[in-house]
């Protein structure tokens, strides 16, 4: 690893229609876990990169704009075999979130099978984040990361159109530097939200990394040395929650690369997330990133970190 290597995010670039109940509707908004995690990493690391595949319908202007912001898209493959993934994202006032694939778009598994190998990224990587994607995509990307001397993190996608069976034996999690699921995903896969219990299950299957469970407006919980440490959400005026969890993951990995401390890395992550929820779309978030404000929010978060017994 060298200082000029980016945080590489591996996953989807999607075209989203986003509906926030009683607030806003945004059509054809560039999104996806790879995009938002690259934004979160960029705040702290200075440069990030995306490994993904898109169809002929994905706007070149969006890729060009990412490049101007310092996000390398040289490992984004444009294919003619299918369209990009199109998603409906619906947010209710109750906090419920719904995600649906559009029938005219490509599928997660199809696009995951077409993207370039992680190992083919020309600049290498300081760290690799495996963003939410198909389980087949996770298994492929995880295998490509074997032997890389950099931290690798992983986040889940639990939807009706995703085959979750490969996660049940825990093999995909072994060797990771960090596993970063949401609380809802933990409940969906394991039937409970007990962080310590999940840590023990993972350790019994070869996982020796950091378990961090994202809990929305309640921040995150981290399993550390037999304890659970909570980091609150950073102060933010929430406008659109799209991409918040992904931005956390990018910020967390950038913080882990910089400090090696999972608790401090989680603080980096919640600050990255705060910039995303205050805007509508990844590009507004990129325009809003501010080093000075990030440091002020980080200082605020540090005061509220606590250890649970």
PDB file of N, CA, C and O in Angstrom, residues 21 44 46 49 58 69 85 88 92 99 140 156 171 199 201 213 219 243-244 275 282 299:
ATOM      1  N   UNK A  21     -41.494   9.967   1.712  1.00  0.00           N
ATOM      2  CA  UNK A  21     -42.886  10.298   1.996  1.00  0.00           C
ATOM      3  C   UNK A  21     -43.036  11.718   2.540  1.00  0.00           C
ATOM      4  O   UNK A  21     -42.331  12.122   3.471  1.00  0.00           O
ATOM      5  N   UNK A  44     -12.323  11.440   4.000  1.00  0.00           N
ATOM      6  CA  UNK A  44     -11.180  11.256   4.897  1.00  0.00           C
ATOM      7  C   UNK A  44      -9.900  10.837   4.184  1.00  0.00           C
ATOM      8  O   UNK A  44      -8.802  11.140   4.650  1.00  0.00           O
ATOM      9  N   UNK A  46      -9.178  11.265   0.738  1.00  0.00           N
ATOM     10  CA  UNK A  46      -8.725  12.172  -0.311  1.00  0.00           C
ATOM     11  C   UNK A  46      -8.900  11.645  -1.714  1.00  0.00           C
ATOM     12  O   UNK A  46      -9.011  12.418  -2.668  1.00  0.00           O
ATOM     13  N   UNK A  49     -11.946   5.014  -5.414  1.00  0.00           N
ATOM     14  CA  UNK A  49     -12.142   4.438  -6.745  1.00  0.00           C
ATOM     15  C   UNK A  49     -13.295   3.447  -6.685  1.00  0.00           C
ATOM     16  O   UNK A  49     -13.608   2.910  -5.619  1.00  0.00           O
ATOM     17  N   UNK A  58     -26.231   4.170 -18.646  1.00  0.00           N
ATOM     18  CA  UNK A  58     -25.667   4.951 -17.528  1.00  0.00           C
ATOM     19  C   UNK A  58     -25.009   6.210 -18.082  1.00  0.00           C
ATOM     20  O   UNK A  58     -24.186   6.148 -19.007  1.00  0.00           O
ATOM     21  N   UNK A  69     -14.341  15.028  -9.084  1.00  0.00           N
ATOM     22  CA  UNK A  69     -14.337  15.088  -7.620  1.00  0.00           C
ATOM     23  C   UNK A  69     -13.237  14.225  -7.008  1.00  0.00           C
ATOM     24  O   UNK A  69     -13.085  14.198  -5.789  1.00  0.00           O
ATOM     25  N   UNK A  85     -28.545  -1.296 -13.444  1.00  0.00           N
ATOM     26  CA  UNK A  85     -29.560  -1.593 -12.436  1.00  0.00           C
ATOM     27  C   UNK A  85     -30.394  -0.337 -12.195  1.00  0.00           C
ATOM     28  O   UNK A  85     -29.857   0.741 -11.941  1.00  0.00           O
ATOM     29  N   UNK A  88     -36.293   1.383  -7.522  1.00  0.00           N
ATOM     30  CA  UNK A  88     -37.220   2.233  -6.778  1.00  0.00           C
ATOM     31  C   UNK A  88     -36.783   2.207  -5.312  1.00  0.00           C
ATOM     32  O   UNK A  88     -36.618   1.129  -4.740  1.00  0.00           O
ATOM     33  N   UNK A  92     -40.729   5.632   4.106  1.00  0.00           N
ATOM     34  CA  UNK A  92     -41.950   6.036   4.794  1.00  0.00           C
ATOM     35  C   UNK A  92     -41.618   6.840   6.053  1.00  0.00           C
ATOM     36  O   UNK A  92     -40.523   6.736   6.610  1.00  0.00           O
ATOM     37  N   UNK A  99     -37.056  -1.310  -1.262  1.00  0.00           N
ATOM     38  CA  UNK A  99     -36.228  -1.249  -2.462  1.00  0.00           C
ATOM     39  C   UNK A  99     -36.708  -2.291  -3.462  1.00  0.00           C
ATOM     40  O   UNK A  99     -36.883  -3.447  -3.116  1.00  0.00           O
ATOM     41  N   UNK A 140     -17.386 -13.838  -5.303  1.00  0.00           N
ATOM     42  CA  UNK A 140     -16.357 -13.610  -6.320  1.00  0.00           C
ATOM     43  C   UNK A 140     -15.358 -12.552  -5.861  1.00  0.00           C
ATOM     44  O   UNK A 140     -14.135 -12.754  -5.928  1.00  0.00           O
ATOM     45  N   UNK A 156     -23.862  -5.978   3.592  1.00  0.00           N
ATOM     46  CA  UNK A 156     -24.830  -6.904   3.010  1.00  0.00           C
ATOM     47  C   UNK A 156     -25.940  -6.191   2.235  1.00  0.00           C
ATOM     48  O   UNK A 156     -26.202  -5.001   2.437  1.00  0.00           O
ATOM     49  N   UNK A 171     -18.638 -18.548   5.804  1.00  0.00           N
ATOM     50  CA  UNK A 171     -17.318 -18.643   5.175  1.00  0.00           C
ATOM     51  C   UNK A 171     -16.896 -17.331   4.516  1.00  0.00           C
ATOM     52  O   UNK A 171     -15.719 -16.957   4.551  1.00  0.00           O
ATOM     53  N   UNK A 199     -21.104 -11.650  17.164  1.00  0.00           N
ATOM     54  CA  UNK A 199     -19.636 -11.704  17.177  1.00  0.00           C
ATOM     55  C   UNK A 199     -19.156 -13.117  17.502  1.00  0.00           C
ATOM     56  O   UNK A 199     -18.259 -13.640  16.837  1.00  0.00           O
ATOM     57  N   UNK A 201     -20.756 -15.957  17.061  1.00  0.00           N
ATOM     58  CA  UNK A 201     -21.086 -16.833  15.939  1.00  0.00           C
ATOM     59  C   UNK A 201     -20.054 -16.685  14.830  1.00  0.00           C
ATOM     60  O   UNK A 201     -19.591 -17.677  14.249  1.00  0.00           O
ATOM     61  N   UNK A 213     -22.289  -2.891  13.730  1.00  0.00           N
ATOM     62  CA  UNK A 213     -23.691  -2.974  13.312  1.00  0.00           C
ATOM     63  C   UNK A 213     -24.262  -1.565  13.226  1.00  0.00           C
ATOM     64  O   UNK A 213     -24.276  -0.820  14.215  1.00  0.00           O
ATOM     65  N   UNK A 219     -26.962   5.509  15.564  1.00  0.00           N
ATOM     66  CA  UNK A 219     -25.526   5.349  15.398  1.00  0.00           C
ATOM     67  C   UNK A 219     -25.149   3.906  15.120  1.00  0.00           C
ATOM     68  O   UNK A 219     -25.851   3.195  14.412  1.00  0.00           O
ATOM     69  N   UNK A 243     -28.234   6.115   0.946  1.00  0.00           N
ATOM     70  CA  UNK A 243     -26.777   6.032   0.920  1.00  0.00           C
ATOM     71  C   UNK A 243     -26.089   6.251   2.242  1.00  0.00           C
ATOM     72  O   UNK A 243     -24.845   6.186   2.310  1.00  0.00           O
ATOM     73  N   UNK A 244     -26.855   6.478   3.322  1.00  0.00           N
ATOM     74  CA  UNK A 244     -26.235   6.780   4.608  1.00  0.00           C
ATOM     75  C   UNK A 244     -25.369   5.624   5.106  1.00  0.00           C
ATOM     76  O   UNK A 244     -24.233   5.821   5.557  1.00  0.00           O
ATOM     77  N   UNK A 275     -22.972  13.820   6.144  1.00  0.00           N
ATOM     78  CA  UNK A 275     -22.948  14.682   4.959  1.00  0.00           C
ATOM     79  C   UNK A 275     -23.913  14.177   3.885  1.00  0.00           C
ATOM     80  O   UNK A 275     -24.489  14.966   3.145  1.00  0.00           O
ATOM     81  N   UNK A 282     -25.899  11.673  -4.332  1.00  0.00           N
ATOM     82  CA  UNK A 282     -24.464  11.572  -4.087  1.00  0.00           C
ATOM     83  C   UNK A 282     -23.710  12.818  -4.543  1.00  0.00           C
ATOM     84  O   UNK A 282     -22.734  13.229  -3.904  1.00  0.00           O
ATOM     85  N   UNK A 299     -15.343  15.884  16.453  1.00  0.00           N
ATOM     86  CA  UNK A 299     -15.120  16.261  17.848  1.00  0.00           C
ATOM     87  C   UNK A 299     -16.400  16.125  18.655  1.00  0.00           C
ATOM     88  O   UNK A 299     -16.365  15.701  19.825  1.00  0.00           O
TER      89      UNK A 299
END
